PDB file of C-alpha atoms in Angstrom:
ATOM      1  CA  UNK D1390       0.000   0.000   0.000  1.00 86.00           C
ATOM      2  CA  UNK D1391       3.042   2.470   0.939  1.00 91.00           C
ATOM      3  CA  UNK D1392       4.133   1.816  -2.536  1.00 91.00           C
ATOM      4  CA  UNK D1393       0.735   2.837  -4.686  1.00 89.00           C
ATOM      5  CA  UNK D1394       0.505   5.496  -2.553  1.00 91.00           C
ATOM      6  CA  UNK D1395       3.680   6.752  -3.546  1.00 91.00           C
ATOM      7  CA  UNK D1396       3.255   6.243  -7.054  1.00 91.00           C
ATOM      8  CA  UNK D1397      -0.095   8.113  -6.825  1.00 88.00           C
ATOM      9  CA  UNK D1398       1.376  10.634  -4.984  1.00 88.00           C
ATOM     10  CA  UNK D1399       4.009  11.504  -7.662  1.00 87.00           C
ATOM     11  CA  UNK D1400       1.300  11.351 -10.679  1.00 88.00           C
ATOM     12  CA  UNK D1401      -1.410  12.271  -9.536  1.00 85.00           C
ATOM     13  CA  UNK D1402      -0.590  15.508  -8.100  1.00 85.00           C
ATOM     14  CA  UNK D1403      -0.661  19.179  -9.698  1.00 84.00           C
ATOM     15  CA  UNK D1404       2.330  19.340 -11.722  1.00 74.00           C
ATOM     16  CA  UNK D1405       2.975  22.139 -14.592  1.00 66.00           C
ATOM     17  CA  UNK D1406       3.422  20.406 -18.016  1.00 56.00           C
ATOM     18  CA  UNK D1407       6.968  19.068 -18.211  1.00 56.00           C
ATOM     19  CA  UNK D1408       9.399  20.236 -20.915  1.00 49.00           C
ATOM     20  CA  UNK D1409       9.869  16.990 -21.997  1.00 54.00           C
ATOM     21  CA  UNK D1410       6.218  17.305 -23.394  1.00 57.00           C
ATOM     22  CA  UNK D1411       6.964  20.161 -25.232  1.00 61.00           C
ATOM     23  CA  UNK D1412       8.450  18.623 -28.595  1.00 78.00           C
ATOM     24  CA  UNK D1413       5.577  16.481 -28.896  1.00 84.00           C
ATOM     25  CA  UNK D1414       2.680  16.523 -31.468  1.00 89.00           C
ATOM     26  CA  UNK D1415      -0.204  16.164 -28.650  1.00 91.00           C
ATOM     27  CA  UNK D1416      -4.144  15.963 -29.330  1.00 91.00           C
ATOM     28  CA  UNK D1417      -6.936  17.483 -26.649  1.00 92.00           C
ATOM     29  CA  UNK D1418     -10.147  16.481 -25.656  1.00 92.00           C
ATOM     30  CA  UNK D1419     -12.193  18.580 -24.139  1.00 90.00           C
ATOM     31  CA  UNK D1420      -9.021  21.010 -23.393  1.00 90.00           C
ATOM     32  CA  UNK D1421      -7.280  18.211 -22.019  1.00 91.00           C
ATOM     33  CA  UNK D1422      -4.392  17.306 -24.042  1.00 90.00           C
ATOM     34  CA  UNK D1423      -2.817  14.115 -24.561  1.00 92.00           C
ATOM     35  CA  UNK D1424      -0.153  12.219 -26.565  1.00 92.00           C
ATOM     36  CA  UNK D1425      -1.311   9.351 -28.717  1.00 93.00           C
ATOM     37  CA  UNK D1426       1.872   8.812 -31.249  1.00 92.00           C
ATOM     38  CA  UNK D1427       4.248   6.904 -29.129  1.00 93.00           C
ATOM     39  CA  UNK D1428       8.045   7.138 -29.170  1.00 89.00           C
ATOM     40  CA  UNK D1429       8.129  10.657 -30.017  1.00 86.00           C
ATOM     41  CA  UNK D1430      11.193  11.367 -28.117  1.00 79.00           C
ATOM     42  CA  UNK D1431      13.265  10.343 -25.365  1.00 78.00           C
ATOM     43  CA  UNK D1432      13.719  12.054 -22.218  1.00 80.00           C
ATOM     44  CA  UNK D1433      14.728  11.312 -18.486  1.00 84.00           C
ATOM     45  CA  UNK D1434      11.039  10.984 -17.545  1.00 84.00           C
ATOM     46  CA  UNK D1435      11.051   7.786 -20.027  1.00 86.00           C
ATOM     47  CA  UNK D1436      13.380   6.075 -17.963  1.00 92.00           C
ATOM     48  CA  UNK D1437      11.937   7.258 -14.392  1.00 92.00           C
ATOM     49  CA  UNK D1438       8.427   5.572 -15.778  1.00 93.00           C
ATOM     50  CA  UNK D1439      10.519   2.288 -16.117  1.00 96.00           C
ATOM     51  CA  UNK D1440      12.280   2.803 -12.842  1.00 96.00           C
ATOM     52  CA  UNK D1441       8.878   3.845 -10.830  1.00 96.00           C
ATOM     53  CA  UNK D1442       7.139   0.383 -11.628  1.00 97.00           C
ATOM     54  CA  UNK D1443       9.601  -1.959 -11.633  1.00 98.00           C
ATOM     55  CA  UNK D1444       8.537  -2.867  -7.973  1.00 97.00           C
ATOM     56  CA  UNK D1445       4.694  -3.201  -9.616  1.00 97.00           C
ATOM     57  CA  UNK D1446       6.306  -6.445 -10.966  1.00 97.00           C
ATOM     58  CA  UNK D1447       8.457  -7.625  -7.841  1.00 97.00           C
ATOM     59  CA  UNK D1448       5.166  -7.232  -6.292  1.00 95.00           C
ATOM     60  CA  UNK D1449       3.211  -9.045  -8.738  1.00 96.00           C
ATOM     61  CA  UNK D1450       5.910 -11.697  -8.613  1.00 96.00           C
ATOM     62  CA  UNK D1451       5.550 -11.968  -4.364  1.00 95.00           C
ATOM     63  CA  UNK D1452       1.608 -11.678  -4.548  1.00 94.00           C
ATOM     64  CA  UNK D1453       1.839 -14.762  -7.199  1.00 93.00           C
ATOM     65  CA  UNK D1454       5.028 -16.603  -8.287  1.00 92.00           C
ATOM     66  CA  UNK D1455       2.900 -18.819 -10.644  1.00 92.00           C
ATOM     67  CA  UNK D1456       1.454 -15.797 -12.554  1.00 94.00           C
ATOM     68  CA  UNK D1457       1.900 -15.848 -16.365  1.00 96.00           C
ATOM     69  CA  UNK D1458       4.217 -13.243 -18.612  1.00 96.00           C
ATOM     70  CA  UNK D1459       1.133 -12.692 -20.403  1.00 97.00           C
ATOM     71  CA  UNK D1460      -1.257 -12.216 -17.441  1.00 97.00           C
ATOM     72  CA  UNK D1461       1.880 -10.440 -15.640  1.00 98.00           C
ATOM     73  CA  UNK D1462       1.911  -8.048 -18.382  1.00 98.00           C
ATOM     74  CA  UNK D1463      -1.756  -7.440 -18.210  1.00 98.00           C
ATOM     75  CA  UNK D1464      -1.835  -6.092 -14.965  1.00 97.00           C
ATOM     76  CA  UNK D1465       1.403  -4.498 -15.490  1.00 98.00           C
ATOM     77  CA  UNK D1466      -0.566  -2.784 -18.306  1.00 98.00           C
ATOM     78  CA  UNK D1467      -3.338  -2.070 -16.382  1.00 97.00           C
ATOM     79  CA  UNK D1468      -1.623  -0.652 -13.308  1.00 96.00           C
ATOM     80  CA  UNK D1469      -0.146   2.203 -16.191  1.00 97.00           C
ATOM     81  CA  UNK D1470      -3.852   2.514 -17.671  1.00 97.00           C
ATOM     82  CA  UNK D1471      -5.493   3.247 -14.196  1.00 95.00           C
ATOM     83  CA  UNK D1472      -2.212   5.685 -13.920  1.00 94.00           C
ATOM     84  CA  UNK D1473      -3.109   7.505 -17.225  1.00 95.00           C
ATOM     85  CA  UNK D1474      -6.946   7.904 -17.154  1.00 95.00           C
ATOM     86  CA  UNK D1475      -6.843   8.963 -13.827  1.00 93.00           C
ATOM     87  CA  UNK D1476      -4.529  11.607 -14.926  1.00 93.00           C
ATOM     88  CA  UNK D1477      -6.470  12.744 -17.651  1.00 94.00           C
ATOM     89  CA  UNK D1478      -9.783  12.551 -15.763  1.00 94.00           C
ATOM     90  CA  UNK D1479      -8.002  14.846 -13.140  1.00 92.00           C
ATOM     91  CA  UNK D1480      -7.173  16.976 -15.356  1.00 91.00           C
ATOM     92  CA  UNK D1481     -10.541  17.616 -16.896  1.00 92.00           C
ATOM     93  CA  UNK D1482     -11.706  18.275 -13.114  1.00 92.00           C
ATOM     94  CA  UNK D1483      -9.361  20.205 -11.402  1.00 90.00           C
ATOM     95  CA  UNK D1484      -6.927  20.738 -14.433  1.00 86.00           C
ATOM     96  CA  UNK D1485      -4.371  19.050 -12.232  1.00 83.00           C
ATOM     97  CA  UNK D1486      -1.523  19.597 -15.276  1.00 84.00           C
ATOM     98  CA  UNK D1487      -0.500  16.186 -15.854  1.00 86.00           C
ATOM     99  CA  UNK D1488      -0.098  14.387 -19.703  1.00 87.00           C
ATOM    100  CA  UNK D1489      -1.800  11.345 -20.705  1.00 91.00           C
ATOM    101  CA  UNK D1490       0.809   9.584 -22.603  1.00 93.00           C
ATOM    102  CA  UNK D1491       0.958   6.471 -24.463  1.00 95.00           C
ATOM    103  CA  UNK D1492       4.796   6.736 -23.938  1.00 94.00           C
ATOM    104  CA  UNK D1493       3.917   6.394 -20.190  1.00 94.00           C
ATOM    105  CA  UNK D1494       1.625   3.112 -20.963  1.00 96.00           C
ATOM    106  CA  UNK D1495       4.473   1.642 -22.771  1.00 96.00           C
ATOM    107  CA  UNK D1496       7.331   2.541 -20.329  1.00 96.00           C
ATOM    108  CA  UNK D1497       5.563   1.469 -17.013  1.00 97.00           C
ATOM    109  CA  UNK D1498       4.497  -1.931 -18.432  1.00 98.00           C
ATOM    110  CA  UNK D1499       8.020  -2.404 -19.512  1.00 98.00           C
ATOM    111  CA  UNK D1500       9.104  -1.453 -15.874  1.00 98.00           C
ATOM    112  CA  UNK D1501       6.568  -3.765 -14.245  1.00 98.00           C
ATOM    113  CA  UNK D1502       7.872  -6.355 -16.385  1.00 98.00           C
ATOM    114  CA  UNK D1503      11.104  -5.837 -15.851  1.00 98.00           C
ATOM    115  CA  UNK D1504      10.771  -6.150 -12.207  1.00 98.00           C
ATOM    116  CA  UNK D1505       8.689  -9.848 -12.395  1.00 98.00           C
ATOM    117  CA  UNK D1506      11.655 -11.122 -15.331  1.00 98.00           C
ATOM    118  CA  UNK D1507      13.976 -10.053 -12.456  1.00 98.00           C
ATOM    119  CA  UNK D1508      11.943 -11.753  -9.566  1.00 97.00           C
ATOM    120  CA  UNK D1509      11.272 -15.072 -11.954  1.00 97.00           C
ATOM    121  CA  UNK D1510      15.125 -15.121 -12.637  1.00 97.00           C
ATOM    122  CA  UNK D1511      16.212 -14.202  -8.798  1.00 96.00           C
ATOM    123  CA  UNK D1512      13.837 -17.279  -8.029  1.00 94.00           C
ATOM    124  CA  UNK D1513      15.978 -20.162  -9.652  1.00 94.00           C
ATOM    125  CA  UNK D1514      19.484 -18.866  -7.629  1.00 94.00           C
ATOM    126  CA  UNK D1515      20.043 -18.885  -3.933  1.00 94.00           C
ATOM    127  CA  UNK D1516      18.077 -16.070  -3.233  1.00 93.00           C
ATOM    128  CA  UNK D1517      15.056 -18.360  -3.395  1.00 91.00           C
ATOM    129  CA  UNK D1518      14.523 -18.760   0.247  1.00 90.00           C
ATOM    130  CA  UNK D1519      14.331 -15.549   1.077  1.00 90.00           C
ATOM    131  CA  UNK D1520      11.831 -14.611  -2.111  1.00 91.00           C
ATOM    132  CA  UNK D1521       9.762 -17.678  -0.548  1.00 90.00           C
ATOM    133  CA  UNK D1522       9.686 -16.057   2.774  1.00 89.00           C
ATOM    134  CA  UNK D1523       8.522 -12.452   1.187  1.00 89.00           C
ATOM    135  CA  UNK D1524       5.975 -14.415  -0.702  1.00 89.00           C
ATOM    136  CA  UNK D1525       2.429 -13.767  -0.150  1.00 84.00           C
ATOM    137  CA  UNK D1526       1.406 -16.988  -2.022  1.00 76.00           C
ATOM    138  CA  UNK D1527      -0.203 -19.696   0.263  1.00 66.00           C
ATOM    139  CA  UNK D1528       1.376 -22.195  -1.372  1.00 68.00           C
ATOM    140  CA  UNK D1529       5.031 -21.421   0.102  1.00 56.00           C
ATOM    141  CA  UNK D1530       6.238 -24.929  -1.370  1.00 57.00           C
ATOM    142  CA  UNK D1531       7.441 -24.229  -4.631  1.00 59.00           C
TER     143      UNK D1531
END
């Protein structure tokens, strides 16, 4: 819980439009503007979006070592979504100054997934007992 409250803490607070925004082609909906086309450009924020949810995936990994890449990667996904409307919805009401960005979809699932590859590996060495003992799964036989 300390973590997604962190994470909503960082987006989903007033923030002023970052610079890195600025060289990219963005669409608005009702005022609220947006970036559909990803990949436009690279900027530190990319790689903080990668950084921010790679413990979304050691999570995801603790919660359920027997999860799926492809089901991992759909909540990964969906952890980024619920980031991203949330942000635009915000912004709508209270024009809270955040972007909607696809780039942000794409980054945070790659984070997430980063940080379950890295769990899934760290889970065949030695460091397997103490994963196990982290573990949330009630199966703790594995």
């Amino acid at each position: 819980m300390v973590y997604v409250t962190a994470v909503m803490a960082l987006c989903l607070t007033p923030s002023i439009l970052s610079v890195a925004s600025a060289h990219k082609r963005l669409f608005y909906l009702w005022g609220v503007p947006y970036n559909a086309i990803p990949l436009q450009g690279l900027s530190h924020e990319f790689f903080l979006n990668v950084i921010m949810t790679i413990p979304w995936g050691v999570y995801l990994f603790l919660i359920n070592h027997r999860l799926r890449l492809a089901r991992a990667t759909l909540f990964c996904l969906l952890f980024s979504l619920f980031i991203e409307l949330n942000q635009f919805i915000l912004d709508l009401v209270v024009n809270l100054g955040r972007l909607a960005d696809v780039d942000d979809l794409i980054t945070n699932t790659a984070g997430g997934l980063i940080g379950f590859l890295v769990m899934v590996l760290l889970s065949r060495t030695r460091a397997r007992r103490l994963i196990q003992y982290f573990s949330l799964s009630k199966d703790k036989v594995w």
